[in-house]
Amino acid sequence: VTTTEATPDPAATAAGDSDADWLTRSCSDPPSFGVLFDRHAADVRGYLARRVGADLADDLVGQVFLVAFESRHRYEPCRAAVRPWLFGIATNLVRRHRRVEARGLAATARLDPRPSSVSDPTEVVAGQVDAAASVQEIAAALAGMSRGVRDALLLYAWADLGYDEIAAALGIPVGTVRSRLHSARARLRPLLDRTTTQGEK
Amino acid sequence: MIDDRTLLKTLHADRARPDDLALARARARLMARAQQSPGRAWWTGGPRLAVAAVATAGLVGGLVLVQTFTPSGASASAAEVLDRAAAAAGRQAPAPLPGPGQYLYVHDLNAQIEFVEGEAVDPGRLCFGAYESWTPADSATPARIHRADGVTPSSARSPGGLVRDPECRFDEFTVDGAGIDDGIVIDAGEPVVLPGGEAGGSWQQPDPSFVAALPTDPEALYQRARADAVELEYEQVDEGTLTLLTDAAISGSPHLTPALRAALFRAIAFVPGVELGGTVSTLWGDQGQVVSRVEPTRGIRTEIIFDPAGGDLLGSRDVAVDGGSGLPAGVVFHEQARRSGVVGAVGERPAG
């Protein structure tokens, strides 16, 4: 992560020092927590921005790390790695703004159907996706999911967390993660099937 | 063929691009806090970070200053009704708190138009949802929620009997695998969160510590709600302030004292744009006096239904006004009413 205002101590990002090491160190040396920000803030902000929009994400990413900093003494490395812990905090904050998220999904779902100009043009499969599943349809599918299912799915898809990490982030059994993702995939299946069909033509 | 992860990554990909300036500001806030935290001396990057922290503090301070009180408030007639309701609320006996072996019972009835992909399926059809929760007095006993979605009153405005409505196609509701109409057991000590609510310690579900921190002076309470609406990033602060005050007043929390309920009603009179409406019937069939506010940016009129003589907030509803909402003007697209009480067992309901 490159910031315009601060450059972390190069020693602070030395390879071999785990997130948990830096978190422990920050208990006696609070500014050490900045290393965790440098390692994860961009990803956390990206996840938040997709969920609630860039403007709100800019504020929430700061809150995520302030909450994490204030609760670092209670962090239990045996229960979760630092990354899913941070995404769990981020997801909790999103819940306080779920009306913003719901309105955003509804607004996207109402967009006039068109080639997905809002998708990343560098995404190699974008054209394939555009051909079958529009962003409107994806947003509508997400809007129709329960909060718990959507949280699990978006931690999987947008935060790139594994099942165990999602379970740790949400504080739920991994079996529940599986059932929630199963439910989410059932909702997405028609979109994926159409994409497959289009791609095979 | 693509997988689900790839499919989803096409949505809002443009938002996820890094914003170095935003991250720098967030980092400066964090480092400013870390600097104040007990520990050894500031690290070597300190001076540059400190400059950023000062700049950010100034920016935040400027934003806060913009959110100052606007003393326009409610119309005189609306303020009079709110004051009358507040006076009656202040005379009420304190709500009973569940004792050992008892439960706080909350029955939430709501109705809304079904939307599919952002379009109203039938603006003339309200689909109902009913939620009942039993929260024990002690944290060692599990709580329970019952919910029914996609239902309709068996007779108009009579929620005593709800029947499945095939035209209401809400998604099946589940919590961790428990499905529609199933009793959902909440683990002992876990909060019971009804739809639209937050866990304890919020305007939606005020617990003792949250209530203790609320001022009972109406204007101070209004300012507190307004500050929270800003912090919670409501797009329209006046609308958000009204929402938070209403959420608390309708929460059914037994921890709200008569004085605080009265203050909540009077605090609503400080929200700009609040006006007096007509008389309507709630989902429970109770007649009430409407106090309303139009949010012009969204084309929505929020109506709060009071019993001024009894000092009760009976319910609320959202009505489309011209433009903005995409619905015909006058369409009621969301209603809510809630009742609560103390009962002796799960499944038991208060008399009456």
PDB file of N, CA, C and O in Angstrom, chain A residues 2-29:
ATOM      1  N   THR A   2       0.583   2.161  -0.874  1.00  0.00           N
ATOM      2  CA  THR A   2       1.327   3.411  -0.893  1.00  0.00           C
ATOM      3  C   THR A   2       0.432   4.520  -0.372  1.00  0.00           C
ATOM      4  O   THR A   2      -0.695   4.685  -0.809  1.00  0.00           O
ATOM      5  N   THR A   3       0.915   5.227   0.601  1.00  0.00           N
ATOM      6  CA  THR A   3       0.158   6.363   1.105  1.00  0.00           C
ATOM      7  C   THR A   3       0.909   7.631   0.759  1.00  0.00           C
ATOM      8  O   THR A   3       2.118   7.631   0.586  1.00  0.00           O
ATOM      9  N   THR A   4       0.203   8.716   0.661  1.00  0.00           N
ATOM     10  CA  THR A   4       0.835   9.965   0.264  1.00  0.00           C
ATOM     11  C   THR A   4       1.382  10.732   1.458  1.00  0.00           C
ATOM     12  O   THR A   4       2.183  11.614   1.295  1.00  0.00           O
ATOM     13  N   GLU A   5       0.916  10.386   2.638  1.00  0.00           N
ATOM     14  CA  GLU A   5       1.298  11.165   3.805  1.00  0.00           C
ATOM     15  C   GLU A   5       2.319  10.471   4.679  1.00  0.00           C
ATOM     16  O   GLU A   5       2.966  11.101   5.488  1.00  0.00           O
ATOM     17  N   ALA A   6       2.426   9.172   4.583  1.00  0.00           N
ATOM     18  CA  ALA A   6       3.285   8.481   5.522  1.00  0.00           C
ATOM     19  C   ALA A   6       3.924   7.272   4.875  1.00  0.00           C
ATOM     20  O   ALA A   6       3.288   6.553   4.123  1.00  0.00           O
ATOM     21  N   THR A   7       5.160   7.091   5.154  1.00  0.00           N
ATOM     22  CA  THR A   7       5.873   5.929   4.668  1.00  0.00           C
ATOM     23  C   THR A   7       6.277   5.097   5.873  1.00  0.00           C
ATOM     24  O   THR A   7       6.965   5.589   6.762  1.00  0.00           O
ATOM     25  N   PRO A   8       5.819   3.862   5.949  1.00  0.00           N
ATOM     26  CA  PRO A   8       6.159   3.071   7.121  1.00  0.00           C
ATOM     27  C   PRO A   8       7.656   2.776   7.172  1.00  0.00           C
ATOM     28  O   PRO A   8       8.337   2.768   6.156  1.00  0.00           O
ATOM     29  N   ASP A   9       8.091   2.568   8.353  1.00  0.00           N
ATOM     30  CA  ASP A   9       9.469   2.171   8.565  1.00  0.00           C
ATOM     31  C   ASP A   9       9.727   0.893   7.774  1.00  0.00           C
ATOM     32  O   ASP A   9       9.024  -0.098   7.952  1.00  0.00           O
ATOM     33  N   PRO A  10      10.714   0.879   6.874  1.00  0.00           N
ATOM     34  CA  PRO A  10      10.958  -0.325   6.072  1.00  0.00           C
ATOM     35  C   PRO A  10      11.140  -1.563   6.938  1.00  0.00           C
ATOM     36  O   PRO A  10      10.701  -2.654   6.575  1.00  0.00           O
ATOM     37  N   ALA A  11      11.740  -1.364   8.105  1.00  0.00           N
ATOM     38  CA  ALA A  11      11.947  -2.524   8.971  1.00  0.00           C
ATOM     39  C   ALA A  11      10.632  -3.104   9.457  1.00  0.00           C
ATOM     40  O   ALA A  11      10.529  -4.279   9.768  1.00  0.00           O
ATOM     41  N   ALA A  12       9.647  -2.207   9.480  1.00  0.00           N
ATOM     42  CA  ALA A  12       8.358  -2.638  10.021  1.00  0.00           C
ATOM     43  C   ALA A  12       7.653  -3.603   9.095  1.00  0.00           C
ATOM     44  O   ALA A  12       6.749  -4.311   9.512  1.00  0.00           O
ATOM     45  N   THR A  13       7.980  -3.587   7.848  1.00  0.00           N
ATOM     46  CA  THR A  13       7.309  -4.470   6.906  1.00  0.00           C
ATOM     47  C   THR A  13       8.202  -5.623   6.487  1.00  0.00           C
ATOM     48  O   THR A  13       7.980  -6.247   5.463  1.00  0.00           O
ATOM     49  N   ALA A  14       9.207  -5.883   7.288  1.00  0.00           N
ATOM     50  CA  ALA A  14      10.139  -6.939   6.926  1.00  0.00           C
ATOM     51  C   ALA A  14       9.426  -8.267   6.793  1.00  0.00           C
ATOM     52  O   ALA A  14       8.532  -8.589   7.561  1.00  0.00           O
ATOM     53  N   ALA A  15       9.820  -8.997   5.772  1.00  0.00           N
ATOM     54  CA  ALA A  15       9.238 -10.305   5.572  1.00  0.00           C
ATOM     55  C   ALA A  15       9.543 -11.174   6.786  1.00  0.00           C
ATOM     56  O   ALA A  15      10.582 -11.057   7.406  1.00  0.00           O
ATOM     57  N   GLY A  16       8.634 -12.060   7.093  1.00  0.00           N
ATOM     58  CA  GLY A  16       8.847 -12.966   8.208  1.00  0.00           C
ATOM     59  C   GLY A  16       8.132 -12.540   9.466  1.00  0.00           C
ATOM     60  O   GLY A  16       7.929 -13.345  10.359  1.00  0.00           O
ATOM     61  N   ASP A  17       7.761 -11.262   9.565  1.00  0.00           N
ATOM     62  CA  ASP A  17       6.985 -10.811  10.709  1.00  0.00           C
ATOM     63  C   ASP A  17       5.514 -10.967  10.369  1.00  0.00           C
ATOM     64  O   ASP A  17       5.010 -10.307   9.457  1.00  0.00           O
ATOM     65  N   SER A  18       4.850 -11.817  11.096  1.00  0.00           N
ATOM     66  CA  SER A  18       3.444 -12.080  10.783  1.00  0.00           C
ATOM     67  C   SER A  18       2.555 -10.956  11.296  1.00  0.00           C
ATOM     68  O   SER A  18       2.965 -10.145  12.124  1.00  0.00           O
ATOM     69  N   ASP A  19       1.315 -10.953  10.809  1.00  0.00           N
ATOM     70  CA  ASP A  19       0.341  -9.982  11.305  1.00  0.00           C
ATOM     71  C   ASP A  19       0.181 -10.116  12.822  1.00  0.00           C
ATOM     72  O   ASP A  19       0.091  -9.120  13.543  1.00  0.00           O
ATOM     73  N   ALA A  20       0.113 -11.364  13.269  1.00  0.00           N
ATOM     74  CA  ALA A  20      -0.080 -11.584  14.703  1.00  0.00           C
ATOM     75  C   ALA A  20       1.102 -11.028  15.494  1.00  0.00           C
ATOM     76  O   ALA A  20       0.928 -10.489  16.593  1.00  0.00           O
ATOM     77  N   ASP A  21       2.307 -11.159  14.937  1.00  0.00           N
ATOM     78  CA  ASP A  21       3.486 -10.591  15.611  1.00  0.00           C
ATOM     79  C   ASP A  21       3.321  -9.082  15.787  1.00  0.00           C
ATOM     80  O   ASP A  21       3.603  -8.527  16.845  1.00  0.00           O
ATOM     81  N   TRP A  22       2.885  -8.429  14.708  1.00  0.00           N
ATOM     82  CA  TRP A  22       2.766  -6.969  14.771  1.00  0.00           C
ATOM     83  C   TRP A  22       1.629  -6.541  15.683  1.00  0.00           C
ATOM     84  O   TRP A  22       1.712  -5.523  16.358  1.00  0.00           O
ATOM     85  N   LEU A  23       0.587  -7.359  15.690  1.00  0.00           N
ATOM     86  CA  LEU A  23      -0.528  -7.031  16.578  1.00  0.00           C
ATOM     87  C   LEU A  23      -0.077  -7.130  18.042  1.00  0.00           C
ATOM     88  O   LEU A  23      -0.373  -6.256  18.867  1.00  0.00           O
ATOM     89  N   THR A  24       0.650  -8.187  18.346  1.00  0.00           N
ATOM     90  CA  THR A  24       1.161  -8.341  19.711  1.00  0.00           C
ATOM     91  C   THR A  24       2.106  -7.195  20.065  1.00  0.00           C
ATOM     92  O   THR A  24       2.039  -6.623  21.156  1.00  0.00           O
ATOM     93  N   ARG A  25       2.962  -6.856  19.113  1.00  0.00           N
ATOM     94  CA  ARG A  25       3.917  -5.771  19.365  1.00  0.00           C
ATOM     95  C   ARG A  25       3.197  -4.444  19.631  1.00  0.00           C
ATOM     96  O   ARG A  25       3.635  -3.633  20.443  1.00  0.00           O
ATOM     97  N   SER A  26       2.073  -4.258  18.959  1.00  0.00           N
ATOM     98  CA  SER A  26       1.362  -2.974  19.097  1.00  0.00           C
ATOM     99  C   SER A  26       0.763  -2.782  20.491  1.00  0.00           C
ATOM    100  O   SER A  26       0.404  -1.666  20.859  1.00  0.00           O
ATOM    101  N   CYS A  27       0.656  -3.863  21.254  1.00  0.00           N
ATOM    102  CA  CYS A  27       0.133  -3.711  22.617  1.00  0.00           C
ATOM    103  C   CYS A  27       1.098  -2.884  23.473  1.00  0.00           C
ATOM    104  O   CYS A  27       0.664  -2.122  24.344  1.00  0.00           O
ATOM    105  N   SER A  28       2.389  -3.043  23.236  1.00  0.00           N
ATOM    106  CA  SER A  28       3.360  -2.243  23.985  1.00  0.00           C
ATOM    107  C   SER A  28       3.887  -1.080  23.161  1.00  0.00           C
ATOM    108  O   SER A  28       4.401  -0.110  23.703  1.00  0.00           O
ATOM    109  N   ASP A  29       3.737  -1.188  21.858  1.00  0.00           N
ATOM    110  CA  ASP A  29       4.229  -0.144  20.961  1.00  0.00           C
ATOM    111  C   ASP A  29       3.089   0.219  19.996  1.00  0.00           C
ATOM    112  O   ASP A  29       3.032  -0.275  18.863  1.00  0.00           O
TER     113      ASP A  29
END
